[in-house]
CSV table of C-alpha atoms and ligand atoms in Angstrom, one decimal:
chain,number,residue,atom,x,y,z
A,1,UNK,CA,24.9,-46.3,-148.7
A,2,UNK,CA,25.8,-46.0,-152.3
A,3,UNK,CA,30.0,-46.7,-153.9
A,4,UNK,CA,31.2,-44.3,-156.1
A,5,UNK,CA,30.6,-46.3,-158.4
A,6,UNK,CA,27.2,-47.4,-158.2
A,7,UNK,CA,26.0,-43.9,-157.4
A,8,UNK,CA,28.0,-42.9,-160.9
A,9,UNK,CA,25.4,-45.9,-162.6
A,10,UNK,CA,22.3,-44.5,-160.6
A,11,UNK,CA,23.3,-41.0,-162.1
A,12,UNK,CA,23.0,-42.5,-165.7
A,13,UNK,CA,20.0,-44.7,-165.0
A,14,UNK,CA,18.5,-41.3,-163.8
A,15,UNK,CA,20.0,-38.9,-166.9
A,16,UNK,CA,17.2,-42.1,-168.9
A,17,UNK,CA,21.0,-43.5,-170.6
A,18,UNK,CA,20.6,-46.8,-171.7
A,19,UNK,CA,22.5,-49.1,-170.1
A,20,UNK,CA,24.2,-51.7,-172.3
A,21,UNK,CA,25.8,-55.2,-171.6
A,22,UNK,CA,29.4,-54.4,-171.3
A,23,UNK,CA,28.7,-51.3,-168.9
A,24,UNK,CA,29.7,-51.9,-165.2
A,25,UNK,CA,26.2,-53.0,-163.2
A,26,UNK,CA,25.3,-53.7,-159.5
A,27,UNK,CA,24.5,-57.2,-159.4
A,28,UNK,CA,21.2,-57.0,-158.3
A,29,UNK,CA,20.9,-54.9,-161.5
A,30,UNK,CA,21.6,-57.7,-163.1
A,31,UNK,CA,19.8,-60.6,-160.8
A,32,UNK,CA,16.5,-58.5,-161.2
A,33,UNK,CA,16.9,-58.3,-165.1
A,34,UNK,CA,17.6,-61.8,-165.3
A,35,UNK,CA,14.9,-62.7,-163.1
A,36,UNK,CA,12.4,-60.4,-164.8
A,37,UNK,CA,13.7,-61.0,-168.5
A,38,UNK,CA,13.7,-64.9,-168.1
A,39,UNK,CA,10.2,-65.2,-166.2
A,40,UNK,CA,8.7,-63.2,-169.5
A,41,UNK,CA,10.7,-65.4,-172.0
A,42,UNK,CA,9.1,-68.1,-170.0
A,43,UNK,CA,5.5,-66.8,-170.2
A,44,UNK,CA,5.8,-66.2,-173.8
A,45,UNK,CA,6.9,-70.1,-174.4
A,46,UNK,CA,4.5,-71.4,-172.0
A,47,UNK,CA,1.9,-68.5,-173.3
A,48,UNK,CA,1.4,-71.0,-176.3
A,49,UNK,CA,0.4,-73.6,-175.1
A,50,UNK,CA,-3.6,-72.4,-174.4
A,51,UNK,CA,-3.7,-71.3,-177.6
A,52,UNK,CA,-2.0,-74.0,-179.5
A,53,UNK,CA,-4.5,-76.4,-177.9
A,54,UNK,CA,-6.8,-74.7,-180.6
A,55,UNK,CA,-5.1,-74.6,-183.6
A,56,UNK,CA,-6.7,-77.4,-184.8
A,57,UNK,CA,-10.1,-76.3,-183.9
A,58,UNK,CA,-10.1,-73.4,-185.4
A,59,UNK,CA,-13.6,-72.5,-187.0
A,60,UNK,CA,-12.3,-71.5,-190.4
A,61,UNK,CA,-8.7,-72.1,-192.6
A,62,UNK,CA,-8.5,-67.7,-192.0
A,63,UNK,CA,-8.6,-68.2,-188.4
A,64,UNK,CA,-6.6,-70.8,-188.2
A,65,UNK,CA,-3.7,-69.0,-190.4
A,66,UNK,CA,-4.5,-66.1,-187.7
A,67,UNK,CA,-4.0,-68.1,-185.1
A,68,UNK,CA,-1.0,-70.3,-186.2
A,69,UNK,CA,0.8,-66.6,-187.2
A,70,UNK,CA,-0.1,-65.2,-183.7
A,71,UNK,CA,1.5,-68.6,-181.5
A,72,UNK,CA,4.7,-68.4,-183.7
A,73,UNK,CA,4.8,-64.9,-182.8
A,74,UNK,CA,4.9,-65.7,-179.2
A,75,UNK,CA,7.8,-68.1,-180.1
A,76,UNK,CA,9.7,-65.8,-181.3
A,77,UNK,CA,9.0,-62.8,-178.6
A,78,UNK,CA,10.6,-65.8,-175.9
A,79,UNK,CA,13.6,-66.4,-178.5
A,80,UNK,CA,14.7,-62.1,-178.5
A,81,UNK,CA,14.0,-62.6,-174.7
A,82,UNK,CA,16.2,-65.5,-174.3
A,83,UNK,CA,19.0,-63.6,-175.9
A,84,UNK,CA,18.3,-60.3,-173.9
A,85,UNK,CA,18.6,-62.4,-171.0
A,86,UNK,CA,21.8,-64.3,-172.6
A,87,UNK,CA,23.5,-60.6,-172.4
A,88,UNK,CA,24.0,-60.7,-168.7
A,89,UNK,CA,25.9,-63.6,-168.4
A,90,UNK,CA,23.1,-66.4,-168.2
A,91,UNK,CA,22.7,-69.1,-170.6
A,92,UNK,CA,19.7,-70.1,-172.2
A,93,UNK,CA,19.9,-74.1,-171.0
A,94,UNK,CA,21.0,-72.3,-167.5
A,95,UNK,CA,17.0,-70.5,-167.7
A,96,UNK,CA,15.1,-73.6,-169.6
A,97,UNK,CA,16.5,-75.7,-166.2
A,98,UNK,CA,15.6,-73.4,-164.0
A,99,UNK,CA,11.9,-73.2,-165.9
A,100,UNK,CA,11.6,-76.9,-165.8
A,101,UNK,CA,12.9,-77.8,-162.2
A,102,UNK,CA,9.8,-74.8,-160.9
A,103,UNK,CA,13.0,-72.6,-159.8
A,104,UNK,CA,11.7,-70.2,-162.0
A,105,UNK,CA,7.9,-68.6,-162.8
A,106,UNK,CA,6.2,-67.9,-165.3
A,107,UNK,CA,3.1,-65.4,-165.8
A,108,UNK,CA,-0.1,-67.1,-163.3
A,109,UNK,CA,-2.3,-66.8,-166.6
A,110,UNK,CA,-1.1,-69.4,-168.7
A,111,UNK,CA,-1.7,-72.3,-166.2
A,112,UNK,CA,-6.3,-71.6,-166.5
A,113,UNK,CA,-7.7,-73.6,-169.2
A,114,UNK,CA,-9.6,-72.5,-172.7
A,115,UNK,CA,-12.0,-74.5,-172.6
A,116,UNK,CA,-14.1,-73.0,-176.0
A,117,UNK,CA,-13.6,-71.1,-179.0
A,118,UNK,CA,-14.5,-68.0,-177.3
A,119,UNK,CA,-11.8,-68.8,-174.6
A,120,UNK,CA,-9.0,-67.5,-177.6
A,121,UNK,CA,-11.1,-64.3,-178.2
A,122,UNK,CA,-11.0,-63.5,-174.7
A,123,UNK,CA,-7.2,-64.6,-174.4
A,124,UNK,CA,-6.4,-62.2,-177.6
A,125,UNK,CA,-8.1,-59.5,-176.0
A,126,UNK,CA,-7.4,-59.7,-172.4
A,127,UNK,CA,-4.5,-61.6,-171.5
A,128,UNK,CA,-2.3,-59.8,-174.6
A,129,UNK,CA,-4.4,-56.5,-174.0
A,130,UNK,CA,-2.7,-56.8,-170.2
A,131,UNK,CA,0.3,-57.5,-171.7
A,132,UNK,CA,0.5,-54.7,-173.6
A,133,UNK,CA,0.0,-52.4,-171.0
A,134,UNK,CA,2.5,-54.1,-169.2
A,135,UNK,CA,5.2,-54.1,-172.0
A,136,UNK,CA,4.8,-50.6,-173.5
A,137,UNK,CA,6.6,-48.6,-170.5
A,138,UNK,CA,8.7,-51.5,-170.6
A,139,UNK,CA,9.9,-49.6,-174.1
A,140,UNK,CA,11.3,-47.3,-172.1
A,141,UNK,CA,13.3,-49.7,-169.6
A,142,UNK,CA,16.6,-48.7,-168.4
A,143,UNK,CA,18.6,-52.4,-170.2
A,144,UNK,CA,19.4,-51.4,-173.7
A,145,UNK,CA,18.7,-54.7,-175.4
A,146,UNK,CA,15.4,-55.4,-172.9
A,147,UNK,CA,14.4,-52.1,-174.6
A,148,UNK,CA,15.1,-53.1,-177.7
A,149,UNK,CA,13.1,-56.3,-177.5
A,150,UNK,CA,10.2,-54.4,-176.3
A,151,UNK,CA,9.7,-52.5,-179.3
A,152,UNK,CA,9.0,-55.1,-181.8
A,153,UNK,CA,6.8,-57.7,-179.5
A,154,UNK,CA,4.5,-54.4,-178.9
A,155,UNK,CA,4.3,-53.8,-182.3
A,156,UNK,CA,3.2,-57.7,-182.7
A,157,UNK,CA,1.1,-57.7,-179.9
A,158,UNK,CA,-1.2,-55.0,-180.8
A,159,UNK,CA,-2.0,-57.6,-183.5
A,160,UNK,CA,-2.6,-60.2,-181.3
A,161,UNK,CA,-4.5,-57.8,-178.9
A,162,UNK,CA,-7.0,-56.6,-182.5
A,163,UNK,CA,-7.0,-60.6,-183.4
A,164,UNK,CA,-8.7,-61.5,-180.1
A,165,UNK,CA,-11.3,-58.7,-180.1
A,166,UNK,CA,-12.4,-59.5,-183.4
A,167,UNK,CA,-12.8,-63.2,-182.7
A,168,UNK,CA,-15.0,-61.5,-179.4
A,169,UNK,CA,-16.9,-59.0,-181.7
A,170,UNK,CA,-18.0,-61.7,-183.8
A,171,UNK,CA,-19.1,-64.2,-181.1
A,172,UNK,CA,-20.7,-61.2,-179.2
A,173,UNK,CA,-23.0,-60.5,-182.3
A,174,UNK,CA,-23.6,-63.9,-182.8
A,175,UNK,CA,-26.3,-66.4,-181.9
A,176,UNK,CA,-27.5,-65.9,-178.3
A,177,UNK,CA,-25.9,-69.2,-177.5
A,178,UNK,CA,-22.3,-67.7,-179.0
A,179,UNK,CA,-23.2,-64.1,-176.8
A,180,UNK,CA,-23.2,-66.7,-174.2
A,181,UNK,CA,-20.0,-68.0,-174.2
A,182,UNK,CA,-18.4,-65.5,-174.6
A,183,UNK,CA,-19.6,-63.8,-172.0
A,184,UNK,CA,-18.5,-66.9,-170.0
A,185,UNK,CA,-15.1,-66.5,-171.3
A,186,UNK,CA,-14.9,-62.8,-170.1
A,187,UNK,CA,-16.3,-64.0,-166.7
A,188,UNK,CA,-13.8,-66.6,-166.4
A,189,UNK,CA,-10.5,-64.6,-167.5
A,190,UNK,CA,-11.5,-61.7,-166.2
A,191,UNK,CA,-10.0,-61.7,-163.1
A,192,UNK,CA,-6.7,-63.8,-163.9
A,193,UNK,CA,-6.2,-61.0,-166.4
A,194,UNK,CA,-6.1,-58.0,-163.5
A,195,UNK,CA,-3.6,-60.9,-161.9
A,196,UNK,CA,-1.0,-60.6,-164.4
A,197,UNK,CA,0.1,-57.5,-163.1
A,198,UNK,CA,1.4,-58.9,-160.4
A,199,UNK,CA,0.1,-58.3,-156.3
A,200,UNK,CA,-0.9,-54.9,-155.4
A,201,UNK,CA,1.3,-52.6,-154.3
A,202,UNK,CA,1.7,-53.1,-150.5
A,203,UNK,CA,2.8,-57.1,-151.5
A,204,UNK,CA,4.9,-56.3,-154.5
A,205,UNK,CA,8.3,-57.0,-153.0
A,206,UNK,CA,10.6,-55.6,-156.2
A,207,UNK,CA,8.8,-52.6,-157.0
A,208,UNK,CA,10.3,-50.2,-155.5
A,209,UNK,CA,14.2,-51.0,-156.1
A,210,UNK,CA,12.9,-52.0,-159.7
A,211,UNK,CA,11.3,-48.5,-160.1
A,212,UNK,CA,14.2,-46.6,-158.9
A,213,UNK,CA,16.3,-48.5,-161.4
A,214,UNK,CA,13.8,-48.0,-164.4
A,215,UNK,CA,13.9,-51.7,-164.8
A,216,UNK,CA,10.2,-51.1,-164.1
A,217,UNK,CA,8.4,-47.7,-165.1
A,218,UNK,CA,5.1,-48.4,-163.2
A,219,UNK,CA,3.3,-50.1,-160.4
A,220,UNK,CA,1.6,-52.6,-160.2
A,221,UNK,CA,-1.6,-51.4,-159.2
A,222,UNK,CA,-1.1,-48.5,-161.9
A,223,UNK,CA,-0.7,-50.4,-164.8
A,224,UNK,CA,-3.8,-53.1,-163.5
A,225,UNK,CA,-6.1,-49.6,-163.2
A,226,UNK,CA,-4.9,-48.6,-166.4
A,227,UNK,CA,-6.4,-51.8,-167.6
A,228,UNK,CA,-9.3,-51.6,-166.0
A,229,UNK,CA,-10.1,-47.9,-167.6
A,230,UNK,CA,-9.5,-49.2,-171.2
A,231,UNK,CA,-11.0,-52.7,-171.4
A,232,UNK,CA,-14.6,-51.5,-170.1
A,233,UNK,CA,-15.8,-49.5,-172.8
A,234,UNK,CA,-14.8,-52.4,-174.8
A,235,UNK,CA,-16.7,-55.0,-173.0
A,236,UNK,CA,-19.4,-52.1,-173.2
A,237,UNK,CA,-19.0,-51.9,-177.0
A,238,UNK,CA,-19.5,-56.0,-177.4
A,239,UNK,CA,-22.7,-55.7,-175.4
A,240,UNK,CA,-21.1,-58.4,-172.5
A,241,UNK,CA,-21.2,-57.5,-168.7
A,242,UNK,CA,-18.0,-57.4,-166.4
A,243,UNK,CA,-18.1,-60.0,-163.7
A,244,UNK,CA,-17.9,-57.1,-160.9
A,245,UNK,CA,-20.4,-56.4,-159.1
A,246,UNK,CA,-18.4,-53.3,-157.6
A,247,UNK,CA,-17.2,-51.5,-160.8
A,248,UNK,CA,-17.9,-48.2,-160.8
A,249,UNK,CA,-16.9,-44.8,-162.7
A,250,UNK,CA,-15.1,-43.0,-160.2
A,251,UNK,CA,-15.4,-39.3,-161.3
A,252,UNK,CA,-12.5,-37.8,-158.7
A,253,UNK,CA,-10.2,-40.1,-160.0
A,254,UNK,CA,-11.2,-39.9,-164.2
A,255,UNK,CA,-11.3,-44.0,-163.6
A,256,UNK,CA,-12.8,-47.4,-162.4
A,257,UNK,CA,-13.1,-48.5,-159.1
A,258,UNK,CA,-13.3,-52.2,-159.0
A,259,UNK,CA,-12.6,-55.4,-156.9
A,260,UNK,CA,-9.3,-56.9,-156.2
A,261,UNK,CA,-8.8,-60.2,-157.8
A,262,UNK,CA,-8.6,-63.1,-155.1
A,263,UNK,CA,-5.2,-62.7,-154.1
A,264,UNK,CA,-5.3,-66.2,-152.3
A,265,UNK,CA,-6.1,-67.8,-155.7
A,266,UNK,CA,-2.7,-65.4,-157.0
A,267,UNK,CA,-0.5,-67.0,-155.1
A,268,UNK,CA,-1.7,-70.2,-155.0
A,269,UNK,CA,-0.9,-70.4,-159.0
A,270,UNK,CA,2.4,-68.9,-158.6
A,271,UNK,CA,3.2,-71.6,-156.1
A,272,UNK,CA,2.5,-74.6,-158.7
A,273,UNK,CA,-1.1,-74.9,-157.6
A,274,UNK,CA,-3.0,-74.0,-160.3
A,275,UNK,CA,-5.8,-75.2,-162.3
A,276,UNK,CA,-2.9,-75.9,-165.3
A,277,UNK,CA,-0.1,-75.7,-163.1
A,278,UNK,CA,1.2,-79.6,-163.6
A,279,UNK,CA,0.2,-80.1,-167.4
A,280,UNK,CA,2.0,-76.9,-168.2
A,281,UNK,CA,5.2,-78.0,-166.8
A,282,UNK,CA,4.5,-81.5,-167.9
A,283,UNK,CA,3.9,-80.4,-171.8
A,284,UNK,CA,7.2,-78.0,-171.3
A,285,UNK,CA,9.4,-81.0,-169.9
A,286,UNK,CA,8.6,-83.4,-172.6
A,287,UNK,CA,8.9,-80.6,-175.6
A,288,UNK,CA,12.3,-80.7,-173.8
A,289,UNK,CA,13.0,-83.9,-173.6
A,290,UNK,CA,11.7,-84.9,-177.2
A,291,UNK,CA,14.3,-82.6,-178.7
A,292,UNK,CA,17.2,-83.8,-177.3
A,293,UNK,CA,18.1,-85.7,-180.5
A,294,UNK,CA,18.0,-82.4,-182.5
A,295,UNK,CA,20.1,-80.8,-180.3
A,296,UNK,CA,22.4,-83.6,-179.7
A,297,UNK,CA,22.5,-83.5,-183.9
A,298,UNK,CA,23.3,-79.8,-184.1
A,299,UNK,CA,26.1,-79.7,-181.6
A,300,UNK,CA,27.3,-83.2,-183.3
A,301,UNK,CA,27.2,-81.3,-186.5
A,302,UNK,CA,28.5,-78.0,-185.3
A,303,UNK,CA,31.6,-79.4,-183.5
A,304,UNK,CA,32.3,-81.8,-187.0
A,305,UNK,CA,32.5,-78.2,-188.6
A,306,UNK,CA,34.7,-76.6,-186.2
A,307,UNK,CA,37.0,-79.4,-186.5
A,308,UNK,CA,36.9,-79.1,-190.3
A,309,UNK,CA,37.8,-75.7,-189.7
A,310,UNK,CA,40.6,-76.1,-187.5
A,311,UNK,CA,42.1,-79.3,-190.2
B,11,ACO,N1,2.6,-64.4,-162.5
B,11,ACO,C1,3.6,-65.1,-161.9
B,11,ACO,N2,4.4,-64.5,-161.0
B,11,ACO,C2,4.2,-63.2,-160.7
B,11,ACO,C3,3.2,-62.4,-161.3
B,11,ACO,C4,2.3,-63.1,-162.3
B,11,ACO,N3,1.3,-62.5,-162.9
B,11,ACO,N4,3.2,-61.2,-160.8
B,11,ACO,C5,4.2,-61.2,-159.9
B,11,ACO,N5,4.7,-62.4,-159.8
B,11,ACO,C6,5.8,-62.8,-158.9
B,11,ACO,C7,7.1,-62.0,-159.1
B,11,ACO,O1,7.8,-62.6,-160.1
B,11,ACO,C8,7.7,-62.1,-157.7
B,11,ACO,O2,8.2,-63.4,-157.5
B,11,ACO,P1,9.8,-63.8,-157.5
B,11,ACO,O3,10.4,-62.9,-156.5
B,11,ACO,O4,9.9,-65.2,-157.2
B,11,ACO,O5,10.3,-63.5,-158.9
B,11,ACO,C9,6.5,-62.0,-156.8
B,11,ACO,O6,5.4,-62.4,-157.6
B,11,ACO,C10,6.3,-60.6,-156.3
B,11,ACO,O7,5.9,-59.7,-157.3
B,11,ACO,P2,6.6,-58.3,-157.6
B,11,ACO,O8,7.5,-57.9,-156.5
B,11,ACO,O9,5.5,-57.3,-157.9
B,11,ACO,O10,7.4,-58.7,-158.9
B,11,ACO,P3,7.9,-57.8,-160.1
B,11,ACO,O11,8.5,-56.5,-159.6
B,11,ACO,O12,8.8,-58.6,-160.9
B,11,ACO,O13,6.6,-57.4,-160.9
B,11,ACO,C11,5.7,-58.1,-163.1
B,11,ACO,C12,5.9,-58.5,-161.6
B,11,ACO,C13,4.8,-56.8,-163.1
B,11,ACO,C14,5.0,-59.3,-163.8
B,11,ACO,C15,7.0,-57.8,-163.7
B,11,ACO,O14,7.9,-58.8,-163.5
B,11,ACO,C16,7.0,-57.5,-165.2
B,11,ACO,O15,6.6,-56.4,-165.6
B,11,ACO,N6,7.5,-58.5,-166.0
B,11,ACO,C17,7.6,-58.3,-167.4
B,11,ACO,C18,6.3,-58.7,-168.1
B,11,ACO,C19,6.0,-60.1,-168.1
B,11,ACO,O16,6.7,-61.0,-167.6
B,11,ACO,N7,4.9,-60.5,-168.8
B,11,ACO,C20,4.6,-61.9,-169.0
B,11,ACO,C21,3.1,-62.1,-169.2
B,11,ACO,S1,2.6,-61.4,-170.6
B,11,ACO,C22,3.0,-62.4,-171.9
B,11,ACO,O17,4.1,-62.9,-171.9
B,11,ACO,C23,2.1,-62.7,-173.0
C-alpha cells in the first residue's frame, strides 16, 4: 500500500516529471539511485584501468592521443556521476570507501584482461557499444541530474564506441596474423560484453521496482538483445565470426537468437572472483592511498583560506 504521499511522487514519476534533489522521495528511491549512480561512477573509474594499461603501447603518437583523450573521458563521466550521486545525501569519500572495502560493485567487465592491441579495439567497440545501449534510455531516467549526466557521457561515448571500431576495422583488414587477433579479442569479450547488462530477467532482482520508478527504462534482457541485433552486422562488416555457435536470424522476432552468457562465470565476477578481480581493487586502493598527501594539502590549504576569510 502506497501514502499519500508517495502515491502523489509515483503520479509525477508517471506524468515523465523529472524529479529533482530537493523534491520529497521514498527512500528506496533514493537507496536504488545511490546504489545504481555510485556502481556506474565506479565502473567508469575502474573502466580505465584496461585501457590505461595501453597507453604506453600504443602503435602510433595518433592513437595514443586517441586513447589518452578517450581514458580521461572516462574520468570525467565518474567525476558528473560522483556529483549526481552527491545530490542525494551521500558523500563522495562515503562511495570511494564503500568501492574499496568491496561493499560496493562495479561493472563485471572491467576485471577480464587486455591482453593485445586488438583487446582496446574490441573494448571501444563492445564494452562502450554495450554501454551505450545501456545509457541512452538512461537519458530519459526519472532523477533530474542522473538525466542530465547521461546526456553528455552519450555524446562522448559514441566517440569512444567509433574509436574502437576503427582500431577493429584496421586490424580486421590487416595481416592475417592481425585478422587473427582480433578475432580473438571478439571471441574473448564477447560474452562478458552481453554480461554487462546485468542477469536475465527472471534473476534481476531490481528490475521491476526500478522500472516502475523510471530509474530504469528497460530490461535487462531487452537492452542485451538490442545489442545483440546491432553488433552482428558489424562483426559481419569486419569479416570476423561471433563466438556462437547458436546465433541465428530469428525472422518472427525481426532479431537474433543467441546463447546466454555463462551466468556462473557472472556471478562469480561480481562476487570478487574474477580473472582481474584482486589487481583491480588493488590498483584502486593504492591510487587512493598515494594521494592522500594531495588531499591532505588541499584541505590544509582550503581551511588556511577559510580562516583568512573569517580574520
Ligand atoms: N556488473 C556488476 N554487477 C552487476 C552487473 C554487472 N554487469 N549487472 C548486474 N549487477 C548486479 C546488480 O548491481 C545487483 O547487485 P546489488 O543488488 O548488489 O547492487 C545484482 O547484480 C542484480 O542485478 P539487477 O537486479 O539486474 O540490478 P540492476 O537493476 O541495478 O541492473 C544494470 C543492473 C543494468 C547494470 C543497472 O544497474 C544499470 O543500468 N546501471 C547503469 C549503467 C552502468 O552501471 N554501467 C556501467 C558499465 S558501462 C561503463 O561504465 C563504461
Amino acid at each position: 500500500e502506497m501514502s499519500p504521499q508517495e502515491q502523489a511522487f509515483q503520479d509525477r514519476v508517471d506524468k515523465g516529471e523529472k524529479i529533482e534533489p530537493k523534491d520529497w522521495m521514498p527512500e528506496g528511491y533514493r537507496k536504488t539511485l545511490v546504489r545504481q549512480i555510485g556502481q556506474h561512477a565506479h565502473s567508469e573509474i575502474v573502466g580505465q584501468l584496461p585501457e590505461g594499461n595501453w597507453i604506453t603501447r600504443a602503435p602510433t603518437l595518433e592513437r595514443k592521443a586517441i586513447l589518452l583523450a578517450k581514458v580521461q573521458d572516462e574520468a570525467g563521466h565518474g567525476l558528473y556521476l560522483y556529483s549526481a550521486a552527491e545530490t542525494l545525501g551521500v558523500s563522495r569519500d562515503e562511495l570511494l570507501d564503500k568501492l574499496h572495502s568491496g561493499k560496493m560493485k562495479y561493472s563485471s567487465i572491467f576485471n577480464y584482461p587486455t591482453l593485445n592491441w586488438a583487446d582496446i579495439g574490441a573494448v571501444g567497440w563492445l564494452v562502450d557499444g554495450a554501454a551505450i545501449m545501456n545509457q541512452v534510455p538512461l537519458q530519459r531516467t526519472s532523477y533530474g541530474p542522473y538525466s542530465r549526466a547521461m546526456i553528455r557521457i552519450c555524446k562522448e561515448e559514441s566517440f569512444h564506441q567509433r574509436q574502437g571500431y576503427a582500431i577493429m576495422m584496421k586490424m580486421a583488414q590487416g595481416t592475417p596474423d592481425q585478422k587473427n587477433m582480433a578475432q580473438d579479442a571478439l571471441n574473448r569479450f564477447w560474452f562478458p560484453s552481453l554480461m554487462m547488462f546485468g542477469p536475465s530477467d527472471k534473476d534481476s532482482v531490481h528490475s521491476a521496482q526500478s522500472m516502475a520508478w523510471k530509474i530504469k527504462i528497460n530490461t535487462n534482457d531487452e537492452l542485451r538483445q538490442k545489442f545483440v541485433n546491432e553488433t552482428v552486422p558489424q562483426a559481419k562488416y569486419l569479416g570476423l565470426t561471433v563466438p556462437d555457435e547458436k546465433l541465428e536470424w530469428n525472422e518472427e522476432k525481426q532479431g537474433y537468437d543467441f546463447s546466454e552468457p555463462d551466468w556462473s562465470e557472472f556471478f562469480e565476477v561480481i562476487k570478487g572472483n574474477g580473472p582481474c578481480n584482486r589487481e583491480r581493487m588493488d590498483a584502486r586502493v593504492k591510487a587512493w592511498e598515494d594521494g592522500e598527501w594531495f588531499r591532505d594539502g588541499l584541505n590544509a590549504y582550503a581551511d588556511k583560506a577559510a580562516d583568512r576569510r573569517k580574520a
